[in-house]
Amino acid sequence: MPKQAYRVCFCFRRKFGLTEAEAPGAVKDLFRQYSENEVMSVDQLQRFLIDVQREDKVTKEDAQGILDRLHQQGHLNIFQRKGLTLEAFFWYLFGDINPPLSPNLGVHHDMNAPLSHYYIYTGHNSYLTGNQLSSDCSDKPIIDALKRGVRVIELDIWPNSNKDDVHVLHGRTLTSPVELIKCLRSIKEHAFVASDYPVVITLEDHLTADLQAKVAEMVTQTFGDVLFSPGTECLKEFPSPESLKKRVIISTKPPKEYLQAKERTEKEVDPQRGKAADEEAWGKEVPDMRQDDDKDEDDEDDEDDSAGGGKPRKNAAPEYKLLIAIHAGKPKGGLDDCLKVDPDKVRRLSLSEPQLEKAVVTHAKEIVRFTQRNLLRIYPKGTRITSSNYNPLIGWSHGAQMVAFNMQGYGRSLWLMQGMFRANGGCGYIKKPDFLLKSGPLNDLFDPKAPLPVKTTLRVTVFMGEGWHKDFDHNHFDLYSPPDFYARVGIAGVPADKIMKKTKTLEDNWTPTWNEEFEFPLTVPELALLRIEVHEYDMSEKDDFGGQTCLPVSELRSGIRVVSLHDLKGDKYKSVKLLMRFEFC
């Protein structure tokens, strides 16, 4: 296409947007079916909502409300308020009032069970602005995470250079520190902006007893009555998220009078190896399990209570110990000891990403049983220098509540995390499926690798997409021609359900209409996430990124829906969206 003609076409598209002529054939057919004399009345719209959109409880008043909103948005004139034309119907389907997740659902899970019954939106090294070796430490990523609904913030606390104050930094690296008090104050200010449910602060403690006492003073003065302190040695059962609304909880290893300050001989990490092992910005797929050459790093996150060597830590600060509501630690011995369930107390256990992947091979059922009462935190392996992430489904499918992610590690793994926690009103707590909380009739436990029958089949139709001409420059994808888009749609979940499929590539079209249908049999729909991506084909280079989103299948609404796409970081584009249909068979 000549350059001048292309610019004219692009400007026309940006100014006028969609027209009824661009409506997919299936949309036109449905309009004809539910309209008369080219107008869909309020009664007919109500019938469409019931039959096609599966909104069984919708009323005539609800249907009239849709017309009123379209009128307020300027899509209907005063003479059209009694019914929809094809163009107005098309605008309704492609409008923000028709999302794939119900905006009215809110927090709807039972929030009165113990904390161990929930997946919790969890951050790793929450203070880092970039990579794990040399980026700045700041309270800004903590604030950003809390605004996104993250409920677990991790702080590594170290003495400052004068040994008279406490800094937050990634130890034994080139990361620049930030004062602990600044982080605490930011947590207090932003903890409940996105959700009223409790915020857990996990502390990785490298302090002397006198600085522990100083931390205790900082925490109590900063949070006051907001701080949850049970006042007992150890909880016998975790409280519920509902009972802990707008409370802050401290979790770390309890200091003991002669507990050693573990001085680790960390393995040398080659930054170039880390880069090779890390995923590209979005190019690599989320792996099921670790690759054979991944080493099991002895990370600084390890919480081994059996550490030896060094000088004993005497006179541990009692006021610091009283702050700790969720006790962490790794018992002496192997996995069998780590995963023992104590009927008289609950605790938090941390395993690295490679440790988990080894453990699920030999102790899958023990992990599920452990997480029915206790908390399990998973953290990234030490070679993820660039702050990339891993497959969260391995931990979730075995009941791990705190799958800790680098929230600055943008890519497909983080998209899954963001998609998972869109459920339950985005409150940061998601009730685990019953099969992970209870034993079966024969006292058997859930095994995500066991063959299971198909519970349901999700049928997905990708009709079309639009909005790139509004959110991108005309030469963002190609200099002299419209983009060549294709969509990828699939499932992340247990191994049997995991799959990705792809539409055809449509050349030279800012508003691609694919009209392709895919079916996804699901054995564990409770843990399934629908993955959606759009890319622009490039013959000579890597394909360009055109948007993505991830949606919890458990809350997906049937019918024709508009799906807003997000950028690499997970921020929603203003205009880019797909028109899709979801059906459960």
XYZ file of C-alpha atoms in Angstrom, residues 6-531:
526
model
C -1.916 4.019 4.219
C -1.833 7.170 6.378
C -5.287 8.254 5.082
C -6.729 4.800 5.814
C -5.223 4.793 9.309
C -6.551 8.279 10.159
C -10.046 7.355 8.941
C -10.013 4.239 11.112
C -8.823 6.162 14.186
C -11.521 8.841 13.757
C -14.608 6.758 12.998
C -13.993 3.393 14.680
C -16.276 0.396 14.205
C -19.273 0.310 11.887
C -22.128 -2.197 11.638
C -20.673 -3.471 8.367
C -17.722 -4.875 10.353
C -19.898 -6.897 12.708
C -19.089 -10.627 12.433
C -21.619 -12.779 10.620
C -22.547 -14.568 13.855
C -23.415 -11.230 15.491
C -25.575 -10.213 12.532
C -27.355 -13.589 12.621
C -28.115 -13.236 16.329
C -29.405 -9.717 15.820
C -31.779 -10.906 13.108
C -32.915 -13.761 15.373
C -33.683 -11.470 18.332
C -35.026 -8.395 16.495
C -37.978 -7.327 14.400
C -37.988 -4.721 11.643
C -34.262 -4.164 12.284
C -34.819 -3.134 15.908
C -34.152 -5.234 19.034
C -36.713 -4.271 21.663
C -36.123 -4.316 25.408
C -38.016 -7.630 25.663
C -35.964 -9.129 22.849
C -32.734 -7.902 24.424
C -33.768 -9.550 27.691
C -34.395 -12.817 25.831
C -30.959 -12.547 24.165
C -29.310 -12.018 27.546
C -31.009 -15.127 28.913
C -30.580 -17.432 25.903
C -27.131 -16.456 24.606
C -25.410 -14.665 27.471
C -26.716 -17.187 30.026
C -27.746 -14.408 32.415
C -30.674 -16.364 33.852
C -31.700 -13.793 36.441
C -31.674 -10.751 34.164
C -34.808 -8.601 34.313
C -36.518 -6.310 31.837
C -35.230 -3.414 33.952
C -31.668 -4.705 33.505
C -32.154 -4.762 29.738
C -33.550 -1.228 29.800
C -30.496 -0.209 31.860
C -28.235 -1.309 28.993
C -30.155 0.927 26.583
C -29.949 3.819 29.009
C -26.172 3.418 29.365
C -25.720 3.286 25.596
C -27.751 6.489 25.339
C -25.589 8.158 27.999
C -22.476 7.136 26.065
C -23.860 8.744 22.894
C -24.516 5.499 20.990
C -28.321 5.989 20.925
C -30.378 9.051 20.130
C -33.609 9.840 21.951
C -35.687 8.022 19.322
C -33.706 4.770 19.726
C -34.054 4.330 23.495
C -36.848 1.765 23.055
C -34.654 -0.593 21.083
C -31.285 -1.353 19.521
C -30.252 -1.104 15.889
C -27.603 -3.532 14.622
C -24.938 -0.871 15.074
C -26.020 -0.141 18.663
C -26.184 -3.869 19.418
C -22.644 -4.213 18.062
C -21.509 -1.298 20.241
C -23.084 -2.933 23.275
C -21.252 -6.222 22.658
C -17.953 -4.388 22.137
C -18.476 -2.037 25.089
C -17.053 -1.994 28.592
C -20.488 -2.919 29.974
C -20.024 -6.454 28.573
C -16.818 -7.862 30.193
C -15.945 -11.588 30.511
C -15.890 -11.429 34.335
C -18.922 -10.103 36.146
C -18.271 -6.617 37.566
C -21.010 -7.233 40.143
C -19.573 -10.452 41.546
C -17.099 -8.843 43.957
C -15.751 -10.904 46.852
C -17.982 -13.992 46.796
C -15.852 -16.809 48.220
C -16.358 -17.931 51.812
C -13.797 -15.805 53.660
C -14.326 -17.367 57.090
C -12.011 -20.380 56.736
C -8.405 -20.456 58.039
C -5.750 -18.626 56.009
C -4.336 -21.981 54.911
C -7.485 -22.537 52.812
C -6.636 -19.694 50.423
C -4.235 -18.858 47.641
C -2.666 -15.530 48.600
C -1.263 -12.966 46.144
C 2.426 -13.035 47.130
C 5.472 -10.967 46.216
C 9.156 -11.885 46.352
C 11.857 -9.335 47.274
C 9.092 -6.758 47.057
C 11.452 -3.781 47.420
C 13.497 -4.364 44.243
C 12.925 -2.089 41.263
C 14.674 -4.324 38.729
C 17.164 -7.192 38.635
C 18.299 -9.160 41.666
C 21.937 -8.047 41.646
C 22.260 -4.313 41.068
C 18.880 -2.580 40.943
C 17.729 0.032 43.443
C 15.731 -0.865 46.530
C 12.711 1.371 47.052
C 9.264 1.550 48.575
C 7.779 2.315 45.125
C 7.492 -1.327 43.951
C 5.907 -2.136 47.330
C 3.303 0.583 46.762
C 2.697 -0.597 43.187
C 2.227 -4.187 44.354
C -0.261 -3.204 47.052
C -2.227 -1.137 44.534
C -2.490 -4.240 42.341
C -3.887 -6.251 45.237
C -0.746 -8.119 46.353
C -1.240 -9.240 49.975
C 2.190 -10.612 50.944
C 5.166 -8.234 50.971
C 8.684 -9.569 51.532
C 11.381 -7.423 53.159
C 15.001 -8.482 53.690
C 16.239 -6.574 56.726
C 19.921 -5.910 57.408
C 21.973 -3.632 59.684
C 23.099 -0.390 58.068
C 26.813 0.321 57.701
C 26.988 1.844 61.207
C 25.087 -1.094 62.737
C 22.680 1.338 64.400
C 19.705 1.261 62.026
C 17.856 -1.172 59.766
C 17.930 -1.182 55.982
C 16.030 -3.216 53.413
C 18.176 -4.668 50.632
C 19.057 -7.857 48.807
C 22.000 -9.065 50.856
C 25.466 -9.628 49.419
C 24.598 -7.906 46.148
C 25.103 -4.436 44.674
C 21.504 -3.374 45.311
C 21.216 0.032 46.978
C 19.346 0.020 50.320
C 16.157 1.719 51.452
C 15.296 2.460 55.058
C 12.969 -0.051 56.711
C 10.882 2.695 58.315
C 10.125 4.163 54.884
C 8.888 0.781 53.645
C 6.745 0.263 56.751
C 5.124 3.677 56.431
C 4.344 3.074 52.762
C 2.792 -0.272 53.603
C 0.614 1.369 56.232
C -0.533 4.051 53.799
C -1.337 1.745 50.885
C -2.083 -1.634 52.490
C -5.835 -1.500 51.992
C -6.199 0.643 48.879
C -7.057 -2.345 46.659
C -8.400 -4.787 49.252
C -9.534 -4.817 52.883
C -8.136 -8.287 53.455
C -4.969 -8.757 55.547
C -1.465 -7.876 54.447
C 1.295 -10.259 55.515
C 4.836 -8.910 55.834
C 7.405 -11.698 55.577
C 10.721 -10.638 57.094
C 14.003 -12.218 56.171
C 15.926 -11.281 59.293
C 19.704 -10.741 59.360
C 19.761 -8.607 62.514
C 21.363 -8.603 65.924
C 19.141 -8.680 69.013
C 19.394 -4.930 69.626
C 18.282 -4.173 66.068
C 15.469 -6.699 66.378
C 14.241 -4.678 69.342
C 14.447 -1.566 67.183
C 12.373 -3.275 64.457
C 9.792 -4.240 67.083
C 9.515 -0.599 68.102
C 9.220 0.571 64.476
C 6.531 -1.973 63.645
C 4.405 -1.346 66.737
C 4.624 2.446 66.423
C 3.880 2.372 62.683
C 0.935 -0.022 62.690
C -0.451 0.291 66.202
C -3.807 -1.468 66.574
C -3.703 -2.545 62.923
C -1.002 -5.074 63.826
C -2.267 -8.581 64.541
C -0.367 -10.100 67.470
C -1.859 -13.323 68.873
C 0.322 -13.126 71.974
C 0.905 -16.867 72.117
C 3.931 -18.972 71.301
C 2.343 -20.408 68.181
C -1.132 -20.476 66.660
C -3.046 -23.745 66.842
C -5.015 -22.744 63.759
C -4.772 -19.760 61.450
C -7.498 -17.104 61.721
C -9.701 -16.355 58.709
C -9.179 -13.538 56.207
C -12.569 -12.139 57.246
C -11.538 -11.889 60.901
C -8.276 -10.201 59.889
C -9.708 -7.499 57.646
C -7.557 -4.357 57.647
C -4.908 -6.056 59.790
C -1.172 -6.387 59.170
C 0.521 -9.678 60.050
C 4.236 -10.331 60.610
C 5.734 -13.643 59.534
C 9.340 -14.706 60.048
C 11.463 -17.195 61.937
C 11.071 -16.727 65.695
C 14.442 -15.798 67.245
C 15.763 -18.154 69.867
C 18.281 -17.298 72.533
C 20.950 -19.441 70.927
C 19.663 -19.532 67.352
C 22.508 -19.013 64.966
C 22.689 -16.154 62.523
C 23.275 -18.309 59.522
C 26.201 -17.136 57.439
C 25.696 -18.841 54.098
C 28.391 -19.670 51.637
C 26.301 -18.798 48.643
C 27.153 -20.414 45.371
C 28.586 -18.058 42.802
C 25.932 -17.084 40.308
C 27.097 -16.328 36.799
C 25.016 -13.388 35.529
C 25.390 -14.617 31.958
C 24.025 -18.036 32.929
C 21.125 -16.310 34.630
C 20.314 -14.381 31.487
C 20.424 -17.531 29.400
C 18.144 -19.361 31.796
C 15.649 -16.523 32.035
C 12.741 -16.201 29.668
C 12.684 -13.413 27.125
C 10.329 -10.516 27.670
C 7.409 -12.628 26.431
C 8.826 -15.143 23.989
C 9.311 -18.330 25.995
C 6.468 -20.518 27.128
C 5.793 -21.241 30.813
C 7.522 -24.569 31.566
C 5.833 -27.414 33.412
C 8.906 -28.374 35.418
C 12.515 -27.206 35.640
C 15.015 -28.039 32.917
C 17.615 -30.693 33.624
C 20.454 -28.162 33.820
C 18.787 -26.019 36.482
C 20.746 -26.275 39.709
C 19.087 -26.352 43.101
C 20.435 -23.138 44.560
C 20.939 -22.661 48.286
C 19.147 -19.317 48.242
C 19.158 -16.639 50.856
C 15.422 -17.274 51.242
C 16.104 -20.627 52.901
C 14.696 -20.802 56.429
C 16.614 -23.665 57.914
C 16.414 -23.669 61.714
C 19.242 -26.161 61.922
C 21.994 -23.827 60.737
C 25.332 -24.193 62.432
C 28.538 -22.240 62.716
C 29.133 -18.628 63.589
C 28.560 -16.970 66.912
C 25.429 -17.726 68.913
C 22.733 -15.059 68.987
C 22.221 -14.324 72.697
C 19.518 -12.405 74.480
C 17.064 -12.395 71.588
C 14.605 -9.498 71.819
C 11.362 -10.780 73.423
C 9.315 -7.870 72.037
C 10.390 -8.862 68.520
C 9.302 -12.437 69.066
C 5.859 -11.291 70.225
C 5.299 -9.537 66.897
C 5.447 -12.775 64.945
C 1.957 -14.111 64.230
C 2.921 -16.637 61.537
C 5.973 -18.628 62.566
C 8.289 -19.691 59.770
C 11.116 -22.176 59.738
C 12.431 -25.387 58.296
C 12.824 -28.277 60.779
C 15.916 -30.442 60.953
C 15.920 -33.446 58.653
C 14.573 -34.070 55.189
C 11.252 -33.529 53.470
C 9.451 -36.029 55.667
C 10.260 -33.881 58.710
C 9.512 -30.606 56.914
C 6.056 -31.781 55.868
C 4.965 -33.285 59.175
C 1.603 -31.950 60.328
C 1.461 -30.954 63.991
C -2.124 -31.104 65.313
C -1.283 -28.549 68.038
C 0.280 -25.757 65.988
C 0.510 -24.320 62.488
C 3.480 -22.765 60.707
C 4.862 -21.512 57.414
C 7.399 -23.468 55.387
C 9.412 -22.052 52.476
C 10.719 -24.095 49.548
C 12.635 -22.831 46.558
C 11.263 -23.367 43.076
C 13.663 -26.305 42.369
C 13.035 -27.792 45.824
C 9.306 -27.826 45.123
C 9.772 -29.414 41.714
C 11.796 -32.218 43.283
C 9.385 -32.581 46.185
C 6.258 -33.001 44.043
C 7.868 -36.044 42.431
C 8.395 -37.891 45.713
C 6.068 -36.182 48.230
C 3.109 -34.823 46.245
C 0.421 -36.105 48.608
C 2.375 -35.058 51.699
C 2.550 -31.504 50.344
C -1.213 -31.443 49.764
C -1.819 -32.755 53.294
C 0.623 -30.244 54.809
C -1.045 -27.288 53.079
C -4.477 -28.200 54.402
C -3.432 -26.739 57.795
C -0.103 -25.015 57.228
C 1.208 -22.385 54.850
C 3.673 -23.225 52.087
C 5.636 -20.445 50.411
C 7.487 -21.021 47.134
C 10.178 -18.601 45.965
C 12.164 -18.233 42.699
C 15.458 -20.002 42.165
C 18.643 -17.998 42.628
C 19.611 -17.975 38.949
C 16.674 -15.726 38.035
C 18.996 -12.739 37.977
C 16.731 -10.648 35.756
C 13.784 -11.144 38.150
C 11.940 -13.532 35.845
C 9.397 -15.985 37.247
C 8.320 -19.617 37.006
C 5.189 -21.714 36.513
C 2.869 -20.956 39.468
C 0.513 -23.848 38.686
C 2.964 -26.387 40.102
C 2.632 -24.828 43.550
C -1.091 -24.025 43.295
C -2.038 -27.515 42.131
C -0.343 -28.953 45.239
C -2.012 -26.505 47.609
C 0.811 -23.968 48.081
C -0.765 -20.725 49.250
C 2.134 -18.281 48.848
C 3.637 -18.673 45.385
C 6.041 -15.737 45.590
C 6.709 -13.796 42.390
C 8.977 -10.986 41.283
C 6.282 -8.428 40.464
C 8.716 -6.529 38.239
C 9.458 -9.716 36.258
C 7.139 -9.127 33.323
C 6.324 -12.074 31.087
C 3.987 -15.009 30.660
C 4.442 -16.384 34.175
C 3.445 -13.077 35.745
C 0.454 -12.836 33.391
C -0.783 -16.116 34.872
C -0.371 -14.729 38.383
C -2.266 -11.560 37.466
C -5.002 -13.606 35.811
C -5.423 -15.933 38.767
C -5.954 -13.055 41.190
C -8.573 -11.362 39.035
C -10.879 -13.880 40.700
C -12.895 -13.198 43.862
C -13.178 -9.493 43.232
C -9.404 -9.038 43.000
C -9.143 -9.067 46.802
C -5.865 -11.062 46.821
C -7.343 -14.169 48.484
C -8.852 -17.070 46.529
C -10.452 -20.046 48.239
C -8.700 -23.248 47.269
C -10.841 -25.960 45.625
C -12.417 -28.420 48.055
C -10.397 -31.334 46.650
C -7.210 -29.670 47.987
C -8.739 -29.095 51.423
C -10.236 -32.502 52.147
C -9.334 -36.139 51.772
C -11.401 -38.351 49.493
C -13.736 -41.163 50.613
C -10.785 -43.571 50.801
C -8.602 -40.991 52.602
C -6.933 -40.306 49.282
C -5.471 -36.905 48.367
C -5.556 -34.954 45.119
C -2.778 -35.700 42.644
C -2.603 -33.187 39.744
C -0.671 -35.680 37.612
C -3.227 -38.494 37.989
C -5.481 -39.179 34.979
C -8.914 -37.658 35.535
C -12.126 -37.583 33.500
C -13.112 -34.433 31.625
C -15.452 -32.329 33.802
C -16.398 -29.751 31.198
C -15.351 -28.450 27.801
C -14.790 -24.756 27.171
C -15.597 -23.667 23.630
C -13.963 -20.371 22.675
C -14.752 -18.382 19.530
C -12.393 -15.567 18.566
C -14.488 -13.254 16.398
C -12.385 -10.133 15.922
C -10.197 -7.485 17.497
C -9.933 -3.724 17.378
C -8.360 -0.696 19.050
C -4.719 -0.979 17.971
C -5.181 1.993 15.636
C -6.077 4.096 18.689
C -3.386 2.917 21.125
C -0.437 2.518 18.717
C 1.229 4.755 16.149
C 0.467 3.923 12.531
C 4.010 2.656 11.941
C 4.413 0.744 15.222
C 4.051 -2.689 13.601
C 4.958 -1.982 9.951
C 6.202 1.183 8.307
C 4.061 1.186 5.174
C 1.253 -1.330 5.663
C -1.344 -2.335 8.249
C -0.379 -5.084 10.712
C -0.681 -8.850 10.216
C -2.316 -10.042 13.449
C -2.875 -13.536 14.809
C -4.258 -14.650 18.176
C -3.118 -17.379 20.531
C -5.664 -18.921 22.885
C -5.136 -21.696 25.401
C -5.280 -23.082 28.898
C -2.845 -23.007 31.803
C -3.696 -25.542 34.485
C -2.889 -29.090 35.487
C -0.645 -30.879 32.934
C -3.558 -32.685 31.281
C -5.355 -29.407 30.544
C -2.412 -27.307 29.385
C -2.543 -26.367 25.689
C -2.162 -23.383 23.328
C -3.810 -22.916 19.926
C -3.419 -20.282 17.225
C -5.625 -18.537 14.691
C -4.617 -17.863 11.122
C -2.636 -14.694 10.421
C -4.671 -11.945 8.750
C -2.602 -9.644 6.583
C -2.881 -5.856 6.363
C -5.771 -5.286 8.758
C -6.084 -3.021 11.794
C -9.408 -4.715 12.649
C -8.801 -8.443 12.102
C -11.832 -10.737 11.905
C -10.757 -14.340 12.506
C -14.068 -16.095 13.287
C -12.269 -19.191 14.593
C -13.521 -21.641 17.205
C -11.491 -23.762 19.626
C -12.437 -26.397 22.191
C -10.622 -27.101 25.446
C -11.554 -30.232 27.447
C -10.897 -29.538 31.139
C -10.263 -32.149 33.816
C -9.678 -29.580 36.593
C -11.532 -26.396 35.555
C -11.176 -25.052 39.104
C -7.458 -24.459 38.463
C -7.696 -23.526 34.777
C -6.731 -20.109 33.423
C -7.688 -18.966 29.929
C -4.675 -17.434 28.175
